[in-house]
mmCIF file of C-alpha atoms in Angstrom:
data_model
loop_
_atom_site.group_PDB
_atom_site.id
_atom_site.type_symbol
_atom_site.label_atom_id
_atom_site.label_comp_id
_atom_site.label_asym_id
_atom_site.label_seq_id
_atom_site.Cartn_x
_atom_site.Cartn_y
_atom_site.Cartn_z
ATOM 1 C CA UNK T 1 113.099 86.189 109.535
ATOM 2 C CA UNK T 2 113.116 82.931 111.296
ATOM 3 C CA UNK T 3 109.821 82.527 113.838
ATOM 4 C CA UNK T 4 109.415 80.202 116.481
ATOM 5 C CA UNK T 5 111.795 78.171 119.039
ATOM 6 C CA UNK T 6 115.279 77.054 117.696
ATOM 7 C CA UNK T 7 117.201 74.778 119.163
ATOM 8 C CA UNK T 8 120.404 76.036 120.260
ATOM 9 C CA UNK T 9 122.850 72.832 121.750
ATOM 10 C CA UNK T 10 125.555 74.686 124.370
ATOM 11 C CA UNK T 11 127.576 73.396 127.023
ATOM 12 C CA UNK T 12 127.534 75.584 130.439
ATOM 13 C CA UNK T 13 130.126 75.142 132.958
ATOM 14 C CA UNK T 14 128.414 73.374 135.844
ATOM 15 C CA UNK T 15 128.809 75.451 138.900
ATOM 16 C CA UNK T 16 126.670 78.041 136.415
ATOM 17 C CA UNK T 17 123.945 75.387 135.717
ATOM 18 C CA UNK T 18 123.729 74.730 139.326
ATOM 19 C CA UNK T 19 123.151 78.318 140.120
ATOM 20 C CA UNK T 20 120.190 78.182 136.940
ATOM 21 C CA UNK T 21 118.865 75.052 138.885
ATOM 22 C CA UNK T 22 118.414 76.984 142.116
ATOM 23 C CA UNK T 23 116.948 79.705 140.677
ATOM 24 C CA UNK T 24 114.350 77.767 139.000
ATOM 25 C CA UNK T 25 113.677 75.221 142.219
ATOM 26 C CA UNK T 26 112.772 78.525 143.914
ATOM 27 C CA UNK T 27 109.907 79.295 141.458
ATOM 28 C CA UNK T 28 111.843 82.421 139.661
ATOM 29 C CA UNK T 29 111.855 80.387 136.252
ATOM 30 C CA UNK T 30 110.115 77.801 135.262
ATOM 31 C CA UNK T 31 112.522 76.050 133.194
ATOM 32 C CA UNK T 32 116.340 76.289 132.324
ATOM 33 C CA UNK T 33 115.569 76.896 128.960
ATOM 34 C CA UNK T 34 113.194 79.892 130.238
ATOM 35 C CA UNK T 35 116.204 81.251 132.145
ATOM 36 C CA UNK T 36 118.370 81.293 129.138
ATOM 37 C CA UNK T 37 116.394 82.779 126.956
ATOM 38 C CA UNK T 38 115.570 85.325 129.801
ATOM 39 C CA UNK T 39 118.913 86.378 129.799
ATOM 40 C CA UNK T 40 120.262 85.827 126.093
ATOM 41 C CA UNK T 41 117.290 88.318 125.318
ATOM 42 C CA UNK T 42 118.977 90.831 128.242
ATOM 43 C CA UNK T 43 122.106 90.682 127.722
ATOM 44 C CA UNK T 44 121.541 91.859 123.636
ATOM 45 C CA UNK T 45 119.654 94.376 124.147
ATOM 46 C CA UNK T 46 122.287 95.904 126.614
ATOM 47 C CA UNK T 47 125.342 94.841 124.504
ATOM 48 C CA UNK T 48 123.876 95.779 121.226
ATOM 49 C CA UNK T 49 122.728 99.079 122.472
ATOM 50 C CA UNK T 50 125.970 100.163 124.601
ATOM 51 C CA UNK T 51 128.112 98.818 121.726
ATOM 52 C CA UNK T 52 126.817 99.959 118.723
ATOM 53 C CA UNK T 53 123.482 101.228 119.100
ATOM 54 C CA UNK T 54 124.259 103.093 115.423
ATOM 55 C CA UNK T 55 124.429 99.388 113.595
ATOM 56 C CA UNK T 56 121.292 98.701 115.579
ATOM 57 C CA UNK T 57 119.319 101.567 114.105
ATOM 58 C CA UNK T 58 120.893 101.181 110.243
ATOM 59 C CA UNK T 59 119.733 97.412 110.109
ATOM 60 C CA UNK T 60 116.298 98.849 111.659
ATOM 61 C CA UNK T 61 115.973 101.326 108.999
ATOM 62 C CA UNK T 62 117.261 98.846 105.839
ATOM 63 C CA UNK T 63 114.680 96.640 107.144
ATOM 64 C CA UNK T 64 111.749 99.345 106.903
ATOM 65 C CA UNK T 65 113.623 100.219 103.101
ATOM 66 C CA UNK T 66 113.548 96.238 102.036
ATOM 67 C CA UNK T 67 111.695 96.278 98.870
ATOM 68 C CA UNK T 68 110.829 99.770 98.546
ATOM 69 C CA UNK T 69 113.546 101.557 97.554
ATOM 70 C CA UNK T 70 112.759 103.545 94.698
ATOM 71 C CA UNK T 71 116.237 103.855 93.082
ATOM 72 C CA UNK T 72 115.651 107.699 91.621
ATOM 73 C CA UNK T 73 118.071 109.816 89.828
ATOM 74 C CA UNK T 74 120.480 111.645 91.875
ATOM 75 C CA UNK T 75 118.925 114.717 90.172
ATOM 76 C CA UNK T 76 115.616 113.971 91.825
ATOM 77 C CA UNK T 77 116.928 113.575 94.926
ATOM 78 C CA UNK T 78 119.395 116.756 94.912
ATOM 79 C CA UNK T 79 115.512 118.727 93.541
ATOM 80 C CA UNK T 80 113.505 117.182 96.252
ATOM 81 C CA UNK T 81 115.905 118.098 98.747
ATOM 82 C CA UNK T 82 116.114 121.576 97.952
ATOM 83 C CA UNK T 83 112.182 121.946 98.011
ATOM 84 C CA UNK T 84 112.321 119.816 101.460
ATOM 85 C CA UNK T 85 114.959 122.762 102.680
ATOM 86 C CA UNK T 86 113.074 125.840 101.685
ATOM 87 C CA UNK T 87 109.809 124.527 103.019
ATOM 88 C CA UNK T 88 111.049 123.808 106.671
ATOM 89 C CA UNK T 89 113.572 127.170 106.650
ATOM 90 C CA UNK T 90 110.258 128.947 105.491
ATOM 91 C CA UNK T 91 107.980 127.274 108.885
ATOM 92 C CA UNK T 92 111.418 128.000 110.724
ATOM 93 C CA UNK T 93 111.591 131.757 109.925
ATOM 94 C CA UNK K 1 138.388 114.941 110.643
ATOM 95 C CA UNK K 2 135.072 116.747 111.102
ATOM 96 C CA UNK K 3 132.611 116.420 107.586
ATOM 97 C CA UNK K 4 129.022 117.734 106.637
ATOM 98 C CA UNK K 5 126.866 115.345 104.784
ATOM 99 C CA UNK K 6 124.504 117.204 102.745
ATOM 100 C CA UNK K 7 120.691 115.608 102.826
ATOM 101 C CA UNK K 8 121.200 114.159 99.230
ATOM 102 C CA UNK K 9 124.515 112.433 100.137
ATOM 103 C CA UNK K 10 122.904 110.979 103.234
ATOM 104 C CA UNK K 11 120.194 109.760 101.602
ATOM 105 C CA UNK K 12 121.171 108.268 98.782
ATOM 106 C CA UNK K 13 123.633 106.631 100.986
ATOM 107 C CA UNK K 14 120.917 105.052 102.820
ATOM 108 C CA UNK K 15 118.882 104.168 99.619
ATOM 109 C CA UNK K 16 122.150 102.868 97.561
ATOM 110 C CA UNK K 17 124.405 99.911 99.620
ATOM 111 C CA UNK K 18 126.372 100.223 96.708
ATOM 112 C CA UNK K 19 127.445 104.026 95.945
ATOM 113 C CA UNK K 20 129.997 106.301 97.257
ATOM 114 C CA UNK K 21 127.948 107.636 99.336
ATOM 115 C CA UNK K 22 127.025 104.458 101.499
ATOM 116 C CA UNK K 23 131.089 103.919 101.514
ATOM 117 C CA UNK K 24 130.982 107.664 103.743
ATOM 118 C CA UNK K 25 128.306 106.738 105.804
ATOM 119 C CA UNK K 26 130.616 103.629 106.408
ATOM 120 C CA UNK K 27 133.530 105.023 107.224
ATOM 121 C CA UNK K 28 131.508 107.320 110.273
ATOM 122 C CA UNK K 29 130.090 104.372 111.206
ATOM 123 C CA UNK K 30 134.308 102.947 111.746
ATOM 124 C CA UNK K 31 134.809 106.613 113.152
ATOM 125 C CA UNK K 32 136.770 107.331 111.023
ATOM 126 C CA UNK K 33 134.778 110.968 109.964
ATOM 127 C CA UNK K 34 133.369 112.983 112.577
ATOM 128 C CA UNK K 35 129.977 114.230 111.341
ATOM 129 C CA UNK K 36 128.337 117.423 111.923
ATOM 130 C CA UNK K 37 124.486 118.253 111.432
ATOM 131 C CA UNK K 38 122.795 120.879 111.740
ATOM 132 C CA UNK K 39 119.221 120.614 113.324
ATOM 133 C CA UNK K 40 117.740 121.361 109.569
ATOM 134 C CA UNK K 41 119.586 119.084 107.993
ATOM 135 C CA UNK K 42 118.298 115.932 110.756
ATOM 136 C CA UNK K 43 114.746 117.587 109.910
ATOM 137 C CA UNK K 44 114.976 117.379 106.414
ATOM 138 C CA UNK K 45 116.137 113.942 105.904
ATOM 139 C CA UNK K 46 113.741 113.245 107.795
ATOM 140 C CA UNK K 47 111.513 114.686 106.307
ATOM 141 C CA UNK K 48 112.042 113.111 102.916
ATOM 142 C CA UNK K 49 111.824 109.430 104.488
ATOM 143 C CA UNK K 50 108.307 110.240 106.270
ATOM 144 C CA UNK K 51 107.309 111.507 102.948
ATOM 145 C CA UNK K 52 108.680 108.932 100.638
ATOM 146 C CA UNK K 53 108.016 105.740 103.090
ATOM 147 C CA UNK K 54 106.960 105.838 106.284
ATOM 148 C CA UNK K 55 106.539 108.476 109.627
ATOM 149 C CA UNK K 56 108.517 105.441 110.893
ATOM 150 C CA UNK K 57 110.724 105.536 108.529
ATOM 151 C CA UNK K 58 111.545 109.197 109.217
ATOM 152 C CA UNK K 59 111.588 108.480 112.751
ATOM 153 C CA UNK K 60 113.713 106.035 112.778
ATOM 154 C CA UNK K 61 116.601 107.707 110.357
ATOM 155 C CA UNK K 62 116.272 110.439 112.397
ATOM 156 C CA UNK K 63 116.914 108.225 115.704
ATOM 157 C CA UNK K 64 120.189 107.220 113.207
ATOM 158 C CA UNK K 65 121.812 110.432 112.831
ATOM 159 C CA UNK K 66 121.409 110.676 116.630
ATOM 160 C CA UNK K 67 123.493 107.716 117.123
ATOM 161 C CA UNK K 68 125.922 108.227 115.067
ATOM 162 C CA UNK K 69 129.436 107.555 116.605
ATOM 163 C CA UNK K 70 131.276 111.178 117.128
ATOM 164 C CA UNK K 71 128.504 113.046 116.045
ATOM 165 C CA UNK K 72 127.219 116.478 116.759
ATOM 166 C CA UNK K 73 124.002 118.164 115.539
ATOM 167 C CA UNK K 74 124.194 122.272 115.746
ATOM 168 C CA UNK K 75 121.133 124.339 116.431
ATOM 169 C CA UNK K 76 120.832 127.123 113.900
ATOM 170 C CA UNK K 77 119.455 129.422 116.322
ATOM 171 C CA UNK K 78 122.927 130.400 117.881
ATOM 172 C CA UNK K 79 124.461 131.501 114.928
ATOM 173 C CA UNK K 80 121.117 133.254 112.920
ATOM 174 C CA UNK K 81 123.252 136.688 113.325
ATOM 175 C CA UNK K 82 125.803 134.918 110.873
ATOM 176 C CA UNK K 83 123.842 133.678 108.583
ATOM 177 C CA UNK K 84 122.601 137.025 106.678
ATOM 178 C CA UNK K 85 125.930 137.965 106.346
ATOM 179 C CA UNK K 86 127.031 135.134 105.022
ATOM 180 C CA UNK K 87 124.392 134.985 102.348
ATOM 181 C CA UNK K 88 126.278 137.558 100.211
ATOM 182 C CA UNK K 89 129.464 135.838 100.802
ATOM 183 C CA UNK K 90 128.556 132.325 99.647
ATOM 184 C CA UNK K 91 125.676 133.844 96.969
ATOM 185 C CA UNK K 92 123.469 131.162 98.336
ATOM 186 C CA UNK K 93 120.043 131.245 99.742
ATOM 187 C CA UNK K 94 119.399 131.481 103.751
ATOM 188 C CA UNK K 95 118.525 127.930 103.772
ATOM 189 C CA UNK K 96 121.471 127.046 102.130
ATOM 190 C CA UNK K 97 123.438 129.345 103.740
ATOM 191 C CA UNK K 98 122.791 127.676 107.191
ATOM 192 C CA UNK K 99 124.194 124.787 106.761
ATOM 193 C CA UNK K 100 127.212 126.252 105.147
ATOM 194 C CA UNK K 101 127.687 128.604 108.421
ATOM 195 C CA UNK K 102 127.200 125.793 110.604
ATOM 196 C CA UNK K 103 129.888 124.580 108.915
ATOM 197 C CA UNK K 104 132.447 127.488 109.405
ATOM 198 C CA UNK K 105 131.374 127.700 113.055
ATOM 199 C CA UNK K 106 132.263 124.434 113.761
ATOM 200 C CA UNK K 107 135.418 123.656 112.099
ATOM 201 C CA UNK K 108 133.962 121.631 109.471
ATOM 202 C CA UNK K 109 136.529 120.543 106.749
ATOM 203 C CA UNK K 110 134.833 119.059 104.185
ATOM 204 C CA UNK K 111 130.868 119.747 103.003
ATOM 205 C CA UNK K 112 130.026 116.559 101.018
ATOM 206 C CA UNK K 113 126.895 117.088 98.585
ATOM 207 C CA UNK K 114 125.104 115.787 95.301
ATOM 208 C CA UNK K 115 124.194 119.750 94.610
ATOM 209 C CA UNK K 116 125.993 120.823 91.214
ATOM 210 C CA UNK K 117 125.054 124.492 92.394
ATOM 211 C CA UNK K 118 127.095 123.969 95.672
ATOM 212 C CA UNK K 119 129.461 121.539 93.672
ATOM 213 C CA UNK K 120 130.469 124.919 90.833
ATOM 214 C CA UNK K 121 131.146 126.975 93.417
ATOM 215 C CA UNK K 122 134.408 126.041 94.130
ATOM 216 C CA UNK K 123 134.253 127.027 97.618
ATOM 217 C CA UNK K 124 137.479 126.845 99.831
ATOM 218 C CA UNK K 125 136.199 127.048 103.610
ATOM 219 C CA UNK K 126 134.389 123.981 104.069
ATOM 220 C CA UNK K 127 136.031 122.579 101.172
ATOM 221 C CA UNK K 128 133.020 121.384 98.706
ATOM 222 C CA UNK K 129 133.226 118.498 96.998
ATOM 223 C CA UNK K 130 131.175 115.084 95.723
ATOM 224 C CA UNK K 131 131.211 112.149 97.480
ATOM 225 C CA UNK K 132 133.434 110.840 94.478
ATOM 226 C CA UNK K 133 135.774 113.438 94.788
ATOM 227 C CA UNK K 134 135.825 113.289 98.962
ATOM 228 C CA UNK K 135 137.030 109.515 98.987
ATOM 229 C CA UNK K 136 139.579 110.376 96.116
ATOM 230 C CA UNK K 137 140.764 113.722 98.172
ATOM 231 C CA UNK K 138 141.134 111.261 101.570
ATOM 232 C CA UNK K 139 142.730 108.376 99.683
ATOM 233 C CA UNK K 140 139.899 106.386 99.588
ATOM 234 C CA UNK K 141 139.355 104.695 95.985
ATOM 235 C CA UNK K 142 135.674 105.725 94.881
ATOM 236 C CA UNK K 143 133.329 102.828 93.914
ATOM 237 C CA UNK K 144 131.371 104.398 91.028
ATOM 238 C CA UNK K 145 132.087 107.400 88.701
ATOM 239 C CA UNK K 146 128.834 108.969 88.898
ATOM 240 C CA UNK K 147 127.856 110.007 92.218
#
């Protein structure tokens, strides 16, 4: 995972960057680069979540998997499981 | 077309990118399957990822299934008066049984599972199968021979 500030070069019609300018000459930003970021970081969590908050969650959970995977026999699995299933059904009864 | 992923499919489709069963979790994720859970089945695979990773883990694969695109998870509760019938019928045990009732209450199609004692039963109503034999059965051409 990259850390820290990346430089992203864009070009943003100008009415728009007149509108970031005001903002920021009134004190609600401190920077137009503060703005942006402000509302890049927004506008993905809304997207992301409305859109497809189920790709979201996968990547979250392959990310807590990374490197630990322990690649067992189906067998295992399918005999895990099972004792998994009678143990809840029996706290469920 | 509405399917049941059994705990083992789900998880090794989680665990495996490569595997039949990660190529069914895909094609929910297109919505192209509708899956159905029942509340046991969210709790156990779970379950096993809290016990095998993380309480995060669990959490958050739980916090998956939930956002699932067309899913729906069934409580068990409403249909515990079908279930002990249906226990001589399939020749399972209750907590197998659930899952499978679930499965006729709710239209289910097709009950996809790693369980050879599900798997030899040759069951007609959901039709049981492997996740091999599901993509074969939907036109879909399996990625590996084992699973």
């Amino acid at each position: 995972m990259k850390r820290g500030l990346i430089s992203i070069p864009t070009k943003i019609p100008g009415p728009i960057v007149e509108q970031v300018d005001l903002l920021v000459s009134q004190g609600l930003f401190t920077s137009r680069s503060e703005f942006i970021r402000e509302a890049v970081r927004d506008f993905l969590a809304d997207e992301v979540e409305r859109i497809q908050p189920h790709r979201l969650a996968f990547a979250m959970v392959q990310r807590e998997l990374m490197g630990q995977v322990k690649n067992r026999p189906v067998e295992e699995i399918v005999e895990e499981t099972r004792k998994i299933r009678r143990e809840l059904w029996e706290k469920r009864k | 077309m509405k399917v049941m992923i059994d705990t083992n499919v789900f998880i090794f489709g989680i665990e495996r990118p490569i595997s039949n069963s990660n190529v069914i979790i895909g094609l929910i994720f297109k919505r192209n399957l509708k899956p159905v859970f029942s509340e046991l089945l969210v709790d156990e695979i779970s379950d096993y990822f809290k016990r095998n990773y993380s309480k995060n883990t669990g959490w958050l694969v739980s916090d998956l299934i939930k956002k699932l695109p067309n899913v729906s998870i069934e409580s068990e509760s409403e249909i515990k008066s079908k279930i002990n019938k249906n226990i001589e019928k399939y020749g399972f045990s209750e907590e197998d049984v659930v899952h499978f009732t679930i499965a006729e209450e709710f239209d289910v199609e097709y009950l996809i599972s790693l369980n050879r004692h599900f798997l030899k039963k040759k069951i007609k109503k959901p039709i049981v199968v492997s996740p091999h034999d599901f993509l074969k059965n939907i036109g879909v051409e399996p990625i590996t021979d084992f699973e």
